[in-house]
Amino acid sequence: MSNGPLKHYERPSKPRQNNWQGTKFWKGSMWLMFILFIGLASAVSALSKDAKATQESAIEVQKVSKVKKQVKAKTKVKSKKKVAKNNQATSKKTKKVKQANKSSEKVSDDNTTKTYVVKDGDTLFTIAMKFNTTVDKLMQLNNLTSRDQVNAGTTLQVK
């Protein structure tokens, strides 16, 4: 042995023992990783199913919106047809009113005096506009003192 200041220690005769006991540790680690992998795979699978469901619901929403647009377009076409029918009916009514107004205009034999039978809703102003005259002239011709004296059924001299 050595004669120096350091004391020499002998090597142990038995090899050191690992506290983890080698193979048991690795077996446990592998099982833990396997369980985590299965859990992770099932989570990914569930997320992908949710993604597919979300995608399918988005497709359904698109289909529903297309149907709504088609219904809206059909409704617009129907409403346009209704408006056109209403316009036709209104124009027919307007023609009838104009014909009634023309029939209520009476021209006397000497072609100098015209009379008009006042309809419900007529005013001196509207009558004056129909015959290209003024309210004042109508009041003079018919001896009226107030603009409010005109009632439906009254016959007025117009010219």
PDB file of C-alpha atoms in Angstrom:
ATOM      1  CA  MET A   1       0.000   0.000   0.000  1.00  0.00           C
ATOM      2  CA  SER A   2       0.956   3.524  -0.236  1.00  0.00           C
ATOM      3  CA  ASN A   3       2.980   5.473   2.259  1.00  0.00           C
ATOM      4  CA  GLY A   4       1.634   8.910   1.322  1.00  0.00           C
ATOM      5  CA  PRO A   5      -0.518  11.316   3.263  1.00  0.00           C
ATOM      6  CA  LEU A   6      -3.744  10.038   1.616  1.00  0.00           C
ATOM      7  CA  LYS A   7      -5.325   6.932   2.884  1.00  0.00           C
ATOM      8  CA  HIS A   8      -6.376   4.455   0.243  1.00  0.00           C
ATOM      9  CA  TYR A   9      -9.795   2.926   0.460  1.00  0.00           C
ATOM     10  CA  GLU A  10     -10.590  -0.467  -0.915  1.00  0.00           C
ATOM     11  CA  ARG A  11     -13.162  -1.023  -3.541  1.00  0.00           C
ATOM     12  CA  PRO A  12     -16.383  -2.582  -2.349  1.00  0.00           C
ATOM     13  CA  SER A  13     -16.736  -6.207  -3.216  1.00  0.00           C
ATOM     14  CA  LYS A  14     -20.473  -5.917  -4.102  1.00  0.00           C
ATOM     15  CA  PRO A  15     -21.681  -3.654  -6.932  1.00  0.00           C
ATOM     16  CA  ARG A  16     -23.878  -0.740  -5.992  1.00  0.00           C
ATOM     17  CA  GLN A  17     -27.601  -1.434  -5.972  1.00  0.00           C
ATOM     18  CA  ASN A  18     -29.959   0.896  -7.839  1.00  0.00           C
ATOM     19  CA  ASN A  19     -32.845   2.075  -5.665  1.00  0.00           C
ATOM     20  CA  TRP A  20     -35.191   1.967  -8.643  1.00  0.00           C
ATOM     21  CA  GLN A  21     -34.515  -1.633  -9.197  1.00  0.00           C
ATOM     22  CA  GLY A  22     -33.884  -1.257 -12.924  1.00  0.00           C
ATOM     23  CA  THR A  23     -36.507  -3.131 -14.908  1.00  0.00           C
ATOM     24  CA  LYS A  24     -39.439  -2.416 -12.564  1.00  0.00           C
ATOM     25  CA  PHE A  25     -38.987   1.314 -13.081  1.00  0.00           C
ATOM     26  CA  TRP A  26     -38.968   1.027 -16.878  1.00  0.00           C
ATOM     27  CA  LYS A  27     -41.954  -1.313 -16.888  1.00  0.00           C
ATOM     28  CA  GLY A  28     -43.956   1.174 -14.795  1.00  0.00           C
ATOM     29  CA  SER A  29     -42.877   4.077 -16.976  1.00  0.00           C
ATOM     30  CA  MET A  30     -43.941   2.226 -20.098  1.00  0.00           C
ATOM     31  CA  TRP A  31     -47.371   1.427 -18.633  1.00  0.00           C
ATOM     32  CA  LEU A  32     -47.841   5.050 -17.622  1.00  0.00           C
ATOM     33  CA  MET A  33     -46.929   6.266 -21.114  1.00  0.00           C
ATOM     34  CA  PHE A  34     -49.268   3.677 -22.668  1.00  0.00           C
ATOM     35  CA  ILE A  35     -52.183   4.842 -20.515  1.00  0.00           C
ATOM     36  CA  LEU A  36     -51.442   8.486 -21.313  1.00  0.00           C
ATOM     37  CA  PHE A  37     -51.280   7.670 -25.027  1.00  0.00           C
ATOM     38  CA  ILE A  38     -54.676   5.934 -24.953  1.00  0.00           C
ATOM     39  CA  GLY A  39     -56.203   8.855 -23.051  1.00  0.00           C
ATOM     40  CA  LEU A  40     -54.701  11.337 -25.479  1.00  0.00           C
ATOM     41  CA  ALA A  41     -55.927   9.332 -28.491  1.00  0.00           C
ATOM     42  CA  SER A  42     -59.485   9.219 -27.131  1.00  0.00           C
ATOM     43  CA  ALA A  43     -59.385  12.974 -26.439  1.00  0.00           C
ATOM     44  CA  VAL A  44     -58.223  13.674 -29.994  1.00  0.00           C
ATOM     45  CA  SER A  45     -60.946  11.375 -31.332  1.00  0.00           C
ATOM     46  CA  ALA A  46     -63.616  13.213 -29.304  1.00  0.00           C
ATOM     47  CA  LEU A  47     -62.319  16.577 -30.497  1.00  0.00           C
ATOM     48  CA  SER A  48     -62.369  15.431 -34.100  1.00  0.00           C
ATOM     49  CA  LYS A  49     -65.966  14.217 -33.676  1.00  0.00           C
ATOM     50  CA  ASP A  50     -66.861  17.627 -32.219  1.00  0.00           C
ATOM     51  CA  ALA A  51     -65.113  19.269 -35.145  1.00  0.00           C
ATOM     52  CA  LYS A  52     -67.089  17.102 -37.583  1.00  0.00           C
ATOM     53  CA  ALA A  53     -70.327  17.930 -35.745  1.00  0.00           C
ATOM     54  CA  THR A  54     -69.450  21.614 -35.838  1.00  0.00           C
ATOM     55  CA  GLN A  55     -68.658  21.351 -39.538  1.00  0.00           C
ATOM     56  CA  GLU A  56     -71.937  19.509 -40.185  1.00  0.00           C
ATOM     57  CA  SER A  57     -73.892  22.112 -38.222  1.00  0.00           C
ATOM     58  CA  ALA A  58     -72.162  24.848 -40.220  1.00  0.00           C
ATOM     59  CA  ILE A  59     -73.235  23.103 -43.426  1.00  0.00           C
ATOM     60  CA  GLU A  60     -76.794  22.866 -42.060  1.00  0.00           C
ATOM     61  CA  VAL A  61     -76.730  26.583 -41.248  1.00  0.00           C
ATOM     62  CA  GLN A  62     -75.590  27.317 -44.799  1.00  0.00           C
ATOM     63  CA  LYS A  63     -78.405  25.159 -46.193  1.00  0.00           C
ATOM     64  CA  VAL A  64     -80.957  26.881 -43.979  1.00  0.00           C
ATOM     65  CA  SER A  65     -79.686  30.317 -45.010  1.00  0.00           C
ATOM     66  CA  LYS A  66     -79.951  29.311 -48.688  1.00  0.00           C
ATOM     67  CA  VAL A  67     -83.525  28.162 -48.136  1.00  0.00           C
ATOM     68  CA  LYS A  68     -84.321  31.415 -46.322  1.00  0.00           C
ATOM     69  CA  LYS A  69     -82.870  33.399 -49.229  1.00  0.00           C
ATOM     70  CA  GLN A  70     -84.955  31.387 -51.696  1.00  0.00           C
ATOM     71  CA  VAL A  71     -88.102  31.945 -49.622  1.00  0.00           C
ATOM     72  CA  LYS A  72     -87.277  35.630 -49.358  1.00  0.00           C
ATOM     73  CA  ALA A  73     -86.800  35.854 -53.124  1.00  0.00           C
ATOM     74  CA  LYS A  74     -90.124  34.087 -53.722  1.00  0.00           C
ATOM     75  CA  THR A  75     -91.808  36.402 -51.232  1.00  0.00           C
ATOM     76  CA  LYS A  76     -90.357  39.415 -53.051  1.00  0.00           C
ATOM     77  CA  VAL A  77     -91.666  38.091 -56.354  1.00  0.00           C
ATOM     78  CA  LYS A  78     -95.092  37.491 -54.812  1.00  0.00           C
ATOM     79  CA  SER A  79     -95.114  40.939 -53.223  1.00  0.00           C
ATOM     80  CA  LYS A  80     -94.086  42.495 -56.549  1.00  0.00           C
ATOM     81  CA  LYS A  81     -96.964  40.667 -58.208  1.00  0.00           C
ATOM     82  CA  LYS A  82     -99.327  41.900 -55.490  1.00  0.00           C
ATOM     83  CA  VAL A  83     -98.024  45.449 -55.938  1.00  0.00           C
ATOM     84  CA  ALA A  84     -98.533  45.148 -59.694  1.00  0.00           C
ATOM     85  CA  LYS A  85    -102.083  43.863 -59.141  1.00  0.00           C
ATOM     86  CA  ASN A  86    -102.743  46.659 -56.656  1.00  0.00           C
ATOM     87  CA  ASN A  87    -101.355  49.186 -59.119  1.00  0.00           C
ATOM     88  CA  GLN A  88    -103.627  47.779 -61.826  1.00  0.00           C
ATOM     89  CA  ALA A  89    -106.602  47.897 -59.468  1.00  0.00           C
ATOM     90  CA  THR A  90    -105.668  51.438 -58.424  1.00  0.00           C
ATOM     91  CA  SER A  91    -105.309  52.538 -62.034  1.00  0.00           C
ATOM     92  CA  LYS A  92    -108.719  50.989 -62.807  1.00  0.00           C
ATOM     93  CA  LYS A  93    -110.221  52.844 -59.844  1.00  0.00           C
ATOM     94  CA  THR A  94    -108.506  56.039 -60.961  1.00  0.00           C
ATOM     95  CA  LYS A  95    -109.935  55.612 -64.453  1.00  0.00           C
ATOM     96  CA  LYS A  96    -113.403  55.056 -62.995  1.00  0.00           C
ATOM     97  CA  VAL A  97    -113.063  58.177 -60.839  1.00  0.00           C
ATOM     98  CA  LYS A  98    -111.885  60.193 -63.816  1.00  0.00           C
ATOM     99  CA  GLN A  99    -114.813  58.890 -65.859  1.00  0.00           C
ATOM    100  CA  ALA A 100    -117.162  59.750 -62.989  1.00  0.00           C
ATOM    101  CA  ASN A 101    -115.649  63.224 -62.789  1.00  0.00           C
ATOM    102  CA  LYS A 102    -116.064  63.669 -66.521  1.00  0.00           C
ATOM    103  CA  SER A 103    -119.660  62.523 -66.328  1.00  0.00           C
ATOM    104  CA  SER A 104    -120.319  64.973 -63.516  1.00  0.00           C
ATOM    105  CA  GLU A 105    -119.104  67.815 -65.726  1.00  0.00           C
ATOM    106  CA  LYS A 106    -122.058  69.121 -67.650  1.00  0.00           C
ATOM    107  CA  VAL A 107    -121.753  71.502 -70.535  1.00  0.00           C
ATOM    108  CA  SER A 108    -124.742  73.651 -71.286  1.00  0.00           C
ATOM    109  CA  ASP A 109    -126.073  74.247 -74.778  1.00  0.00           C
ATOM    110  CA  ASP A 110    -124.423  77.610 -75.301  1.00  0.00           C
ATOM    111  CA  ASN A 111    -120.901  76.176 -74.549  1.00  0.00           C
ATOM    112  CA  THR A 112    -120.091  79.123 -72.283  1.00  0.00           C
ATOM    113  CA  THR A 113    -121.201  77.798 -68.888  1.00  0.00           C
ATOM    114  CA  LYS A 114    -119.878  74.600 -67.343  1.00  0.00           C
ATOM    115  CA  THR A 115    -121.217  73.042 -64.169  1.00  0.00           C
ATOM    116  CA  TYR A 116    -119.643  70.528 -61.843  1.00  0.00           C
ATOM    117  CA  VAL A 117    -121.268  68.304 -59.207  1.00  0.00           C
ATOM    118  CA  VAL A 118    -119.084  68.307 -56.083  1.00  0.00           C
ATOM    119  CA  LYS A 119    -117.908  64.863 -54.925  1.00  0.00           C
ATOM    120  CA  ASP A 120    -117.054  63.785 -51.402  1.00  0.00           C
ATOM    121  CA  GLY A 121    -113.538  65.040 -50.587  1.00  0.00           C
ATOM    122  CA  ASP A 122    -113.518  67.814 -53.207  1.00  0.00           C
ATOM    123  CA  THR A 123    -112.414  71.310 -52.217  1.00  0.00           C
ATOM    124  CA  LEU A 124    -112.660  74.564 -54.095  1.00  0.00           C
ATOM    125  CA  PHE A 125    -108.936  74.409 -54.695  1.00  0.00           C
ATOM    126  CA  THR A 126    -109.048  70.913 -56.300  1.00  0.00           C
ATOM    127  CA  ILE A 127    -112.030  71.912 -58.432  1.00  0.00           C
ATOM    128  CA  ALA A 128    -110.246  75.099 -59.523  1.00  0.00           C
ATOM    129  CA  MET A 129    -107.171  73.037 -60.458  1.00  0.00           C
ATOM    130  CA  LYS A 130    -109.314  70.640 -62.563  1.00  0.00           C
ATOM    131  CA  PHE A 131    -110.777  73.483 -64.591  1.00  0.00           C
ATOM    132  CA  ASN A 132    -107.710  75.786 -64.796  1.00  0.00           C
ATOM    133  CA  THR A 133    -109.292  78.566 -62.816  1.00  0.00           C
ATOM    134  CA  THR A 134    -108.855  80.152 -59.401  1.00  0.00           C
ATOM    135  CA  VAL A 135    -110.709  79.705 -56.141  1.00  0.00           C
ATOM    136  CA  ASP A 136    -111.714  83.395 -56.181  1.00  0.00           C
ATOM    137  CA  LYS A 137    -113.343  83.044 -59.627  1.00  0.00           C
ATOM    138  CA  LEU A 138    -115.271  79.967 -58.455  1.00  0.00           C
ATOM    139  CA  MET A 139    -116.463  81.883 -55.382  1.00  0.00           C
ATOM    140  CA  GLN A 140    -117.611  84.827 -57.575  1.00  0.00           C
ATOM    141  CA  LEU A 141    -119.409  82.611 -60.104  1.00  0.00           C
ATOM    142  CA  ASN A 142    -121.281  80.722 -57.370  1.00  0.00           C
ATOM    143  CA  ASN A 143    -121.838  83.633 -54.938  1.00  0.00           C
ATOM    144  CA  LEU A 144    -119.909  81.952 -52.133  1.00  0.00           C
ATOM    145  CA  THR A 145    -118.699  83.950 -49.139  1.00  0.00           C
ATOM    146  CA  SER A 146    -116.582  81.232 -47.542  1.00  0.00           C
ATOM    147  CA  ARG A 147    -114.337  78.519 -48.918  1.00  0.00           C
ATOM    148  CA  ASP A 148    -115.967  76.007 -46.574  1.00  0.00           C
ATOM    149  CA  GLN A 149    -119.463  76.304 -48.096  1.00  0.00           C
ATOM    150  CA  VAL A 150    -118.877  73.506 -50.646  1.00  0.00           C
ATOM    151  CA  ASN A 151    -120.583  70.202 -49.822  1.00  0.00           C
ATOM    152  CA  ALA A 152    -120.818  66.922 -51.734  1.00  0.00           C
ATOM    153  CA  GLY A 153    -123.687  66.955 -54.213  1.00  0.00           C
ATOM    154  CA  THR A 154    -123.637  70.730 -54.723  1.00  0.00           C
ATOM    155  CA  THR A 155    -123.657  71.870 -58.336  1.00  0.00           C
ATOM    156  CA  LEU A 156    -121.157  74.628 -59.070  1.00  0.00           C
ATOM    157  CA  GLN A 157    -120.707  76.801 -62.108  1.00  0.00           C
ATOM    158  CA  VAL A 158    -117.168  76.428 -63.310  1.00  0.00           C
ATOM    159  CA  LYS A 159    -116.939  78.721 -66.396  1.00  0.00           C
TER     160      LYS A 159
END
